[in-house]
PDB file of C-alpha atoms in Angstrom:
ATOM      1  CA  MET A   1       0.000   0.000   0.000  1.00 41.00           C
ATOM      2  CA  SER A   2       1.384   3.399  -0.942  1.00 42.00           C
ATOM      3  CA  ARG A   3       2.485   5.723   1.841  1.00 49.00           C
ATOM      4  CA  HIS A   4       0.984   9.192   2.139  1.00 64.00           C
ATOM      5  CA  ARG A   5       2.490  12.239   3.768  1.00 69.00           C
ATOM      6  CA  ILE A   6       1.781  11.891   7.467  1.00 79.00           C
ATOM      7  CA  GLY A   7       3.342  15.044   8.825  1.00 81.00           C
ATOM      8  CA  PHE A   8       5.402  16.033  11.852  1.00 82.00           C
ATOM      9  CA  TRP A   9       2.616  16.205  14.443  1.00 80.00           C
ATOM     10  CA  TYR A  10       1.140  12.821  13.569  1.00 85.00           C
ATOM     11  CA  ARG A  11       4.575  11.213  13.696  1.00 88.00           C
ATOM     12  CA  LEU A  12       5.255  12.873  17.042  1.00 87.00           C
ATOM     13  CA  ALA A  13       1.914  11.649  18.427  1.00 87.00           C
ATOM     14  CA  ALA A  14       2.675   8.142  17.140  1.00 88.00           C
ATOM     15  CA  SER A  15       6.100   8.187  18.808  1.00 89.00           C
ATOM     16  CA  VAL A  16       4.386   8.886  22.132  1.00 90.00           C
ATOM     17  CA  VAL A  17       1.420   6.519  21.840  1.00 91.00           C
ATOM     18  CA  LYS A  18       2.785   3.481  19.971  1.00 93.00           C
ATOM     19  CA  PRO A  19       5.433   2.274  22.462  1.00 94.00           C
ATOM     20  CA  PRO A  20       3.015   1.656  25.383  1.00 93.00           C
ATOM     21  CA  LEU A  21       0.489   0.068  23.036  1.00 95.00           C
ATOM     22  CA  LEU A  22       3.166  -2.304  21.757  1.00 94.00           C
ATOM     23  CA  VAL A  23       4.381  -3.130  25.256  1.00 94.00           C
ATOM     24  CA  PHE A  24       1.089  -3.596  27.098  1.00 94.00           C
ATOM     25  CA  PHE A  25      -1.195  -5.069  24.411  1.00 96.00           C
ATOM     26  CA  ARG A  26      -1.283  -7.815  21.842  1.00 97.00           C
ATOM     27  CA  ARG A  27      -2.722  -6.921  18.441  1.00 97.00           C
ATOM     28  CA  SER A  28      -5.066  -8.798  16.153  1.00 97.00           C
ATOM     29  CA  TRP A  29      -5.506  -6.810  12.944  1.00 98.00           C
ATOM     30  CA  ARG A  30      -7.314  -7.838   9.780  1.00 98.00           C
ATOM     31  CA  GLY A  31      -8.615  -6.115   6.691  1.00 98.00           C
ATOM     32  CA  ARG A  32      -5.994  -3.433   6.095  1.00 97.00           C
ATOM     33  CA  GLU A  33      -6.163  -4.328   2.412  1.00 97.00           C
ATOM     34  CA  HIS A  34      -9.619  -2.732   2.301  1.00 98.00           C
ATOM     35  CA  MET A  35      -8.192   0.727   2.977  1.00 97.00           C
ATOM     36  CA  PRO A  36      -7.965   2.656  -0.317  1.00 96.00           C
ATOM     37  CA  SER A  37      -4.396   3.443  -1.358  1.00 92.00           C
ATOM     38  CA  ALA A  38      -5.461   6.705  -3.014  1.00 93.00           C
ATOM     39  CA  GLY A  39      -8.294   9.202  -2.796  1.00 96.00           C
ATOM     40  CA  GLY A  40     -10.507  10.312   0.039  1.00 96.00           C
ATOM     41  CA  PHE A  41     -12.570   7.857   2.033  1.00 98.00           C
ATOM     42  CA  ILE A  42     -14.554   7.488   5.242  1.00 98.00           C
ATOM     43  CA  THR A  43     -14.116   4.979   8.042  1.00 98.00           C
ATOM     44  CA  ALA A  44     -17.014   4.190  10.393  1.00 98.00           C
ATOM     45  CA  VAL A  45     -15.934   2.681  13.722  1.00 98.00           C
ATOM     46  CA  ASN A  46     -17.726   1.283  16.790  1.00 98.00           C
ATOM     47  CA  HIS A  47     -16.943   2.763  20.210  1.00 96.00           C
ATOM     48  CA  ASN A  48     -16.904   0.811  23.498  1.00 96.00           C
ATOM     49  CA  SER A  49     -13.987   2.250  25.495  1.00 95.00           C
ATOM     50  CA  TYR A  50     -12.164   5.536  26.019  1.00 91.00           C
ATOM     51  CA  LEU A  51      -9.078   3.613  24.913  1.00 93.00           C
ATOM     52  CA  ASP A  52     -10.341   2.373  21.572  1.00 95.00           C
ATOM     53  CA  PRO A  53      -9.574   5.585  19.597  1.00 93.00           C
ATOM     54  CA  LEU A  54      -5.883   4.854  20.232  1.00 94.00           C
ATOM     55  CA  SER A  55      -6.307   1.215  19.199  1.00 96.00           C
ATOM     56  CA  TYR A  56      -8.061   2.169  15.969  1.00 97.00           C
ATOM     57  CA  ALA A  57      -5.625   5.036  15.262  1.00 95.00           C
ATOM     58  CA  HIS A  58      -2.686   2.625  15.641  1.00 96.00           C
ATOM     59  CA  PHE A  59      -4.306   0.252  13.150  1.00 97.00           C
ATOM     60  CA  GLN A  60      -5.086   3.047  10.695  1.00 96.00           C
ATOM     61  CA  TYR A  61      -1.640   4.637  11.034  1.00 94.00           C
ATOM     62  CA  SER A  62      -0.068   1.316  10.043  1.00 94.00           C
ATOM     63  CA  THR A  63      -1.789   1.524   6.643  1.00 94.00           C
ATOM     64  CA  GLY A  64      -0.127   4.834   5.794  1.00 92.00           C
ATOM     65  CA  ARG A  65      -3.532   6.550   5.593  1.00 94.00           C
ATOM     66  CA  VAL A  66      -3.874   8.452   8.855  1.00 93.00           C
ATOM     67  CA  PRO A  67      -7.374   9.265  10.135  1.00 93.00           C
ATOM     68  CA  ARG A  68      -8.833  12.714  10.695  1.00 92.00           C
ATOM     69  CA  PHE A  69     -11.219  12.267  13.603  1.00 89.00           C
ATOM     70  CA  LEU A  70     -14.302  14.368  14.220  1.00 83.00           C
ATOM     71  CA  ALA A  71     -14.000  15.568  17.808  1.00 77.00           C
ATOM     72  CA  LYS A  72     -15.884  17.952  20.040  1.00 75.00           C
ATOM     73  CA  GLN A  73     -14.598  21.478  19.748  1.00 75.00           C
ATOM     74  CA  SER A  74     -13.718  21.778  23.461  1.00 73.00           C
ATOM     75  CA  LEU A  75     -10.819  19.326  22.978  1.00 76.00           C
ATOM     76  CA  PHE A  76      -9.093  21.876  20.741  1.00 80.00           C
ATOM     77  CA  ARG A  77      -8.880  24.474  23.513  1.00 80.00           C
ATOM     78  CA  GLY A  78      -6.396  22.683  25.761  1.00 79.00           C
ATOM     79  CA  ARG A  79      -2.787  23.765  25.635  1.00 78.00           C
ATOM     80  CA  VAL A  80      -1.310  20.295  25.085  1.00 83.00           C
ATOM     81  CA  VAL A  81      -4.197  18.207  23.744  1.00 81.00           C
ATOM     82  CA  GLY A  82      -5.433  21.110  21.623  1.00 82.00           C
ATOM     83  CA  THR A  83      -1.985  21.569  20.079  1.00 82.00           C
ATOM     84  CA  PHE A  84      -1.866  17.912  19.048  1.00 81.00           C
ATOM     85  CA  MET A  85      -5.463  17.983  17.819  1.00 84.00           C
ATOM     86  CA  ARG A  86      -4.798  20.969  15.603  1.00 83.00           C
ATOM     87  CA  GLY A  87      -1.357  19.796  14.517  1.00 83.00           C
ATOM     88  CA  THR A  88      -2.609  16.378  13.418  1.00 83.00           C
ATOM     89  CA  GLY A  89      -5.481  17.902  11.469  1.00 82.00           C
ATOM     90  CA  GLN A  90      -8.386  16.601  13.531  1.00 85.00           C
ATOM     91  CA  ILE A  91     -11.775  18.139  12.754  1.00 84.00           C
ATOM     92  CA  PRO A  92     -13.734  20.095  15.366  1.00 79.00           C
ATOM     93  CA  VAL A  93     -17.463  19.446  15.493  1.00 75.00           C
ATOM     94  CA  LEU A  94     -19.646  22.407  16.397  1.00 65.00           C
ATOM     95  CA  ARG A  95     -22.110  20.536  18.560  1.00 58.00           C
ATOM     96  CA  GLU A  96     -24.281  23.582  19.088  1.00 53.00           C
ATOM     97  CA  SER A  97     -24.912  23.876  15.358  1.00 51.00           C
ATOM     98  CA  SER A  98     -28.342  22.871  14.072  1.00 50.00           C
ATOM     99  CA  ASP A  99     -27.028  22.923  10.485  1.00 46.00           C
ATOM    100  CA  ALA A 100     -25.669  19.392  10.069  1.00 45.00           C
ATOM    101  CA  ALA A 101     -24.244  20.066   6.597  1.00 51.00           C
ATOM    102  CA  GLY A 102     -22.403  23.095   7.968  1.00 50.00           C
ATOM    103  CA  ALA A 103     -21.129  21.159  10.976  1.00 50.00           C
ATOM    104  CA  PHE A 104     -19.586  18.546   8.682  1.00 78.00           C
ATOM    105  CA  ARG A 105     -18.329  20.888   5.961  1.00 86.00           C
ATOM    106  CA  ALA A 106     -14.730  20.421   7.128  1.00 87.00           C
ATOM    107  CA  ALA A 107     -15.154  16.647   6.879  1.00 92.00           C
ATOM    108  CA  VAL A 108     -16.475  16.959   3.338  1.00 93.00           C
ATOM    109  CA  ASP A 109     -13.563  19.217   2.407  1.00 93.00           C
ATOM    110  CA  ALA A 110     -11.052  16.783   3.934  1.00 93.00           C
ATOM    111  CA  VAL A 111     -12.488  13.814   2.009  1.00 96.00           C
ATOM    112  CA  ASN A 112     -12.498  15.841  -1.197  1.00 95.00           C
ATOM    113  CA  ARG A 113      -8.811  16.635  -0.584  1.00 94.00           C
ATOM    114  CA  GLY A 114      -8.084  12.911  -0.492  1.00 95.00           C
ATOM    115  CA  GLU A 115      -8.011  12.426   3.295  1.00 94.00           C
ATOM    116  CA  CYS A 116      -9.346   9.607   5.460  1.00 96.00           C
ATOM    117  CA  VAL A 117     -12.052  10.921   7.801  1.00 96.00           C
ATOM    118  CA  ALA A 118     -12.990   8.682  10.741  1.00 96.00           C
ATOM    119  CA  PHE A 119     -16.496   8.702  12.200  1.00 95.00           C
ATOM    120  CA  TYR A 120     -17.836   7.136  15.368  1.00 94.00           C
ATOM    121  CA  PRO A 121     -21.412   7.014  14.042  1.00 95.00           C
ATOM    122  CA  GLU A 122     -22.886   6.321  17.495  1.00 95.00           C
ATOM    123  CA  GLY A 123     -21.610   9.729  18.598  1.00 89.00           C
ATOM    124  CA  THR A 124     -20.607   8.460  22.047  1.00 90.00           C
ATOM    125  CA  LEU A 125     -19.617   5.305  23.906  1.00 94.00           C
ATOM    126  CA  THR A 126     -22.194   2.598  23.377  1.00 96.00           C
ATOM    127  CA  ARG A 127     -24.845   2.317  26.069  1.00 95.00           C
ATOM    128  CA  ASP A 128     -25.810  -1.155  24.913  1.00 95.00           C
ATOM    129  CA  PRO A 129     -25.619  -3.472  27.965  1.00 93.00           C
ATOM    130  CA  ASP A 130     -23.528  -5.970  25.997  1.00 96.00           C
ATOM    131  CA  LEU A 131     -21.465  -3.330  24.169  1.00 97.00           C
ATOM    132  CA  TRP A 132     -23.003  -3.862  20.735  1.00 98.00           C
ATOM    133  CA  PRO A 133     -23.215  -0.850  18.393  1.00 98.00           C
ATOM    134  CA  MET A 134     -26.198   1.443  18.935  1.00 97.00           C
ATOM    135  CA  GLU A 135     -28.219   3.289  16.322  1.00 96.00           C
ATOM    136  CA  GLY A 136     -25.957   5.578  14.348  1.00 96.00           C
ATOM    137  CA  LYS A 137     -26.234   9.276  13.726  1.00 94.00           C
ATOM    138  CA  THR A 138     -26.360  10.351  10.102  1.00 93.00           C
ATOM    139  CA  GLY A 139     -23.140  12.380   9.781  1.00 92.00           C
ATOM    140  CA  ALA A 140     -21.081   9.679   8.050  1.00 95.00           C
ATOM    141  CA  ALA A 141     -23.961   8.969   5.661  1.00 96.00           C
ATOM    142  CA  ARG A 142     -24.308  12.667   4.863  1.00 93.00           C
ATOM    143  CA  VAL A 143     -20.601  13.040   4.061  1.00 95.00           C
ATOM    144  CA  ALA A 144     -20.667   9.842   1.989  1.00 96.00           C
ATOM    145  CA  LEU A 145     -23.566  11.115  -0.124  1.00 95.00           C
ATOM    146  CA  LEU A 146     -22.031  14.566  -0.545  1.00 93.00           C
ATOM    147  CA  THR A 147     -18.627  13.236  -1.612  1.00 95.00           C
ATOM    148  CA  GLY A 148     -19.360   9.860  -3.195  1.00 96.00           C
ATOM    149  CA  ALA A 149     -16.402   8.499  -1.193  1.00 97.00           C
ATOM    150  CA  PRO A 150     -16.249   4.859  -0.079  1.00 98.00           C
ATOM    151  CA  VAL A 151     -17.225   4.022   3.490  1.00 98.00           C
ATOM    152  CA  ILE A 152     -15.013   1.407   5.163  1.00 98.00           C
ATOM    153  CA  PRO A 153     -16.626  -0.264   8.207  1.00 98.00           C
ATOM    154  CA  VAL A 154     -14.289  -0.983  11.128  1.00 98.00           C
ATOM    155  CA  ALA A 155     -15.090  -3.059  14.207  1.00 98.00           C
ATOM    156  CA  GLN A 156     -12.902  -3.254  17.287  1.00 98.00           C
ATOM    157  CA  TRP A 157     -12.964  -5.242  20.495  1.00 98.00           C
ATOM    158  CA  GLY A 158     -10.769  -5.698  23.553  1.00 96.00           C
ATOM    159  CA  ALA A 159     -10.028  -2.135  24.667  1.00 96.00           C
ATOM    160  CA  HIS A 160     -12.989  -2.323  27.063  1.00 95.00           C
ATOM    161  CA  GLU A 161     -11.200  -5.080  28.978  1.00 94.00           C
ATOM    162  CA  ALA A 162      -8.366  -2.687  29.809  1.00 94.00           C
ATOM    163  CA  MET A 163     -10.577   0.348  30.335  1.00 93.00           C
ATOM    164  CA  PRO A 164     -14.229  -0.647  30.846  1.00 90.00           C
ATOM    165  CA  PRO A 165     -16.774   1.989  29.839  1.00 87.00           C
ATOM    166  CA  TYR A 166     -18.622   3.596  32.734  1.00 80.00           C
ATOM    167  CA  ALA A 167     -16.385   1.988  35.354  1.00 72.00           C
ATOM    168  CA  ARG A 168     -16.308   3.850  38.667  1.00 67.00           C
ATOM    169  CA  THR A 169     -12.645   4.649  38.078  1.00 63.00           C
ATOM    170  CA  LYS A 170     -10.768   5.299  34.840  1.00 62.00           C
ATOM    171  CA  ARG A 171      -7.728   3.252  35.876  1.00 73.00           C
ATOM    172  CA  PHE A 172      -6.265   0.808  33.380  1.00 81.00           C
ATOM    173  CA  ARG A 173      -6.405  -2.963  33.873  1.00 86.00           C
ATOM    174  CA  LEU A 174      -3.301  -3.958  31.984  1.00 84.00           C
ATOM    175  CA  LEU A 175      -2.722  -7.429  33.427  1.00 87.00           C
ATOM    176  CA  PRO A 176      -3.173 -10.009  32.187  1.00 90.00           C
ATOM    177  CA  ARG A 177      -2.121  -8.589  28.818  1.00 93.00           C
ATOM    178  CA  LYS A 178      -5.139  -7.828  26.638  1.00 96.00           C
ATOM    179  CA  THR A 179      -5.587  -8.254  22.873  1.00 97.00           C
ATOM    180  CA  LEU A 180      -6.816  -5.276  20.858  1.00 98.00           C
ATOM    181  CA  THR A 181      -8.687  -6.569  17.829  1.00 98.00           C
ATOM    182  CA  VAL A 182      -9.396  -4.271  14.896  1.00 98.00           C
ATOM    183  CA  VAL A 183     -11.013  -5.538  11.692  1.00 98.00           C
ATOM    184  CA  ALA A 184     -11.814  -3.502   8.581  1.00 98.00           C
ATOM    185  CA  GLY A 185     -14.318  -4.743   6.031  1.00 98.00           C
ATOM    186  CA  PRO A 186     -14.865  -4.037   2.348  1.00 98.00           C
ATOM    187  CA  PRO A 187     -16.587  -0.767   1.401  1.00 98.00           C
ATOM    188  CA  VAL A 188     -20.270  -0.617   2.292  1.00 98.00           C
ATOM    189  CA  ASP A 189     -22.381  -1.098  -0.826  1.00 97.00           C
ATOM    190  CA  LEU A 190     -24.135   2.242  -1.298  1.00 97.00           C
ATOM    191  CA  ALA A 191     -24.494   2.071  -5.086  1.00 95.00           C
ATOM    192  CA  GLU A 192     -28.281   2.381  -5.004  1.00 95.00           C
ATOM    193  CA  PHE A 193     -27.989   5.710  -3.174  1.00 96.00           C
ATOM    194  CA  GLN A 194     -25.539   7.302  -5.605  1.00 91.00           C
ATOM    195  CA  GLY A 195     -26.870  10.714  -6.613  1.00 89.00           C
ATOM    196  CA  ALA A 196     -29.824  10.438  -4.218  1.00 91.00           C
ATOM    197  CA  GLU A 197     -31.183  13.498  -2.454  1.00 92.00           C
ATOM    198  CA  PRO A 198     -30.005  13.323   1.188  1.00 92.00           C
ATOM    199  CA  THR A 199     -33.483  13.267   2.674  1.00 95.00           C
ATOM    200  CA  ALA A 200     -34.038  12.120   6.249  1.00 96.00           C
ATOM    201  CA  ASP A 201     -35.267   8.733   4.994  1.00 97.00           C
ATOM    202  CA  VAL A 202     -32.279   8.222   2.684  1.00 97.00           C
ATOM    203  CA  LEU A 203     -29.814   9.262   5.386  1.00 96.00           C
ATOM    204  CA  ARG A 204     -31.397   6.817   7.820  1.00 97.00           C
ATOM    205  CA  GLN A 205     -31.218   3.975   5.280  1.00 98.00           C
ATOM    206  CA  VAL A 206     -27.560   4.679   4.504  1.00 98.00           C
ATOM    207  CA  THR A 207     -26.719   4.970   8.213  1.00 98.00           C
ATOM    208  CA  ASP A 208     -28.454   1.681   9.001  1.00 98.00           C
ATOM    209  CA  ARG A 209     -26.523  -0.042   6.223  1.00 98.00           C
ATOM    210  CA  ILE A 210     -23.238   1.298   7.621  1.00 98.00           C
ATOM    211  CA  MET A 211     -24.149   0.194  11.147  1.00 98.00           C
ATOM    212  CA  ASP A 212     -25.180  -3.240   9.826  1.00 98.00           C
ATOM    213  CA  ALA A 213     -21.718  -3.667   8.287  1.00 98.00           C
ATOM    214  CA  ILE A 214     -19.954  -2.665  11.517  1.00 98.00           C
ATOM    215  CA  THR A 215     -22.181  -4.974  13.567  1.00 98.00           C
ATOM    216  CA  ARG A 216     -21.522  -7.945  11.274  1.00 98.00           C
ATOM    217  CA  LEU A 217     -17.774  -7.469  11.663  1.00 98.00           C
ATOM    218  CA  LEU A 218     -18.095  -7.240  15.434  1.00 98.00           C
ATOM    219  CA  ALA A 219     -20.263 -10.368  15.517  1.00 98.00           C
ATOM    220  CA  GLU A 220     -17.494 -12.226  13.650  1.00 98.00           C
ATOM    221  CA  ILE A 221     -14.876 -10.984  16.123  1.00 98.00           C
ATOM    222  CA  ARG A 222     -16.963 -11.976  19.129  1.00 97.00           C
ATOM    223  CA  ASP A 223     -18.381 -15.139  17.532  1.00 98.00           C
ATOM    224  CA  GLU A 224     -21.757 -14.136  18.926  1.00 97.00           C
ATOM    225  CA  ALA A 225     -25.122 -13.125  17.499  1.00 97.00           C
ATOM    226  CA  PRO A 226     -25.941  -9.420  17.853  1.00 96.00           C
ATOM    227  CA  PRO A 227     -29.316  -8.252  19.169  1.00 95.00           C
ATOM    228  CA  GLU A 228     -32.147  -8.109  16.657  1.00 93.00           C
ATOM    229  CA  ARG A 229     -32.569  -4.370  17.191  1.00 94.00           C
ATOM    230  CA  ARG A 230     -29.970  -1.758  17.942  1.00 95.00           C
ATOM    231  CA  LEU A 231     -30.340   0.404  21.005  1.00 94.00           C
ATOM    232  CA  ALA A 232     -31.589   3.937  20.347  1.00 92.00           C
ATOM    233  CA  PHE A 233     -29.778   6.406  22.566  1.00 87.00           C
ATOM    234  CA  HIS A 234     -30.837  10.071  22.680  1.00 77.00           C
ATOM    235  CA  PRO A 235     -28.585  12.499  24.511  1.00 70.00           C
ATOM    236  CA  ARG A 236     -30.153  14.857  27.015  1.00 60.00           C
ATOM    237  CA  LYS A 237     -31.375  17.981  25.273  1.00 48.00           C
ATOM    238  CA  ASP A 238     -30.352  21.431  26.365  1.00 38.00           C
ATOM    239  CA  ALA A 239     -32.680  24.215  27.388  1.00 35.00           C
ATOM    240  CA  ALA A 240     -33.020  25.356  23.799  1.00 37.00           C
ATOM    241  CA  GLY A 241     -34.249  21.929  22.797  1.00 38.00           C
ATOM    242  CA  SER A 242     -31.365  21.011  20.509  1.00 35.00           C
ATOM    243  CA  SER A 243     -29.396  17.791  20.909  1.00 35.00           C
ATOM    244  CA  ASP A 244     -25.872  17.985  22.308  1.00 36.00           C
ATOM    245  CA  THR A 245     -24.573  16.127  19.279  1.00 38.00           C
ATOM    246  CA  PRO A 246     -25.324  16.772  15.593  1.00 37.00           C
ATOM    247  CA  ASP A 247     -27.659  14.543  13.619  1.00 39.00           C
ATOM    248  CA  ALA A 248     -29.315  12.777  16.528  1.00 34.00           C
ATOM    249  CA  PRO A 249     -31.480   9.946  15.117  1.00 33.00           C
ATOM    250  CA  ALA A 250     -35.228  10.179  15.242  1.00 33.00           C
ATOM    251  CA  THR A 251     -36.892   8.520  18.201  1.00 31.00           C
ATOM    252  CA  SER A 252     -37.955   4.950  17.591  1.00 33.00           C
ATOM    253  CA  ASP A 253     -40.212   3.111  20.005  1.00 34.00           C
ATOM    254  CA  THR A 254     -39.312  -0.213  18.407  1.00 34.00           C
ATOM    255  CA  THR A 255     -35.749  -0.221  19.700  1.00 39.00           C
ATOM    256  CA  ARG A 256     -34.653  -1.584  23.028  1.00 47.00           C
ATOM    257  CA  ALA A 257     -34.970   0.685  26.008  1.00 41.00           C
ATOM    258  CA  PRO A 258     -31.639   1.983  27.388  1.00 42.00           C
ATOM    259  CA  GLN A 259     -30.208   0.032  30.294  1.00 44.00           C
ATOM    260  CA  ALA A 260     -27.141   0.463  32.440  1.00 42.00           C
ATOM    261  CA  PRO A 261     -24.327  -1.411  30.643  1.00 44.00           C
ATOM    262  CA  ARG A 262     -23.224  -4.620  32.306  1.00 44.00           C
ATOM    263  CA  ALA A 263     -19.559  -4.728  33.125  1.00 41.00           C
ATOM    264  CA  PRO A 264     -17.285  -7.022  31.093  1.00 39.00           C
ATOM    265  CA  GLU A 265     -16.578 -10.507  32.391  1.00 39.00           C
ATOM    266  CA  GLN A 266     -13.351  -9.420  34.103  1.00 36.00           C
ATOM    267  CA  GLU A 267     -15.179  -6.776  36.089  1.00 35.00           C
ATOM    268  CA  ARG A 268     -18.060  -9.009  37.094  1.00 33.00           C
ATOM    269  CA  ALA A 269     -15.639 -11.630  38.382  1.00 33.00           C
ATOM    270  CA  GLU A 270     -14.056  -9.239  40.868  1.00 30.00           C
TER     271      GLU A 270
END
């Protein structure tokens, strides 16, 4: 696979993050051949631990196509974190914006420039009690329709064992040594939506197809059957009545009601 210009700040970040990942974790990576060697594209990734962005970024960095994450704007204000976020070309999301197309304009521009833009379509850590992907928000679908770029589904598993979501403390559980599994699949088949008007119905169909692809990959990793319906999670709305994340999915009373996530097996055994 051809190597693309990565840049000073990304290489510096990698020099800081890669050594502990190599020391403390085993890796199980598959599907890097599905990453395009040229041109802009989108990756859509599941999210079940505060650690998994580093696991996925390590995987993606190894392909030579570094990801540009969408991240909340507040992360760009810190002196150290903000410097790295800006230097590595991450994309701030204006969560207060009600104009979804405007909020993702930078992502569209990045894809059109030939970059890889990484989405966590769920918009937050999964609240599914068994850590399956939830309903996705429509941002990745919107950018895909606006750019015509391929969408590569990525599923990951194992980071939650080292840093469980919603644990009472954020301390790492490094021993015994955990395996970080990251698997990329072939591009999601969106041919029937090419040139379609990005209506709410079309965006929901495209988003569901992306989430289906991610869920299938995760089911293969876990060797388990996913739930029949994905959990619908709706962030608390502010006083103005707008969601705290862009493109919140429409309410569905056919999805499972939110529950407190059960801890992973390691946590339950303690």
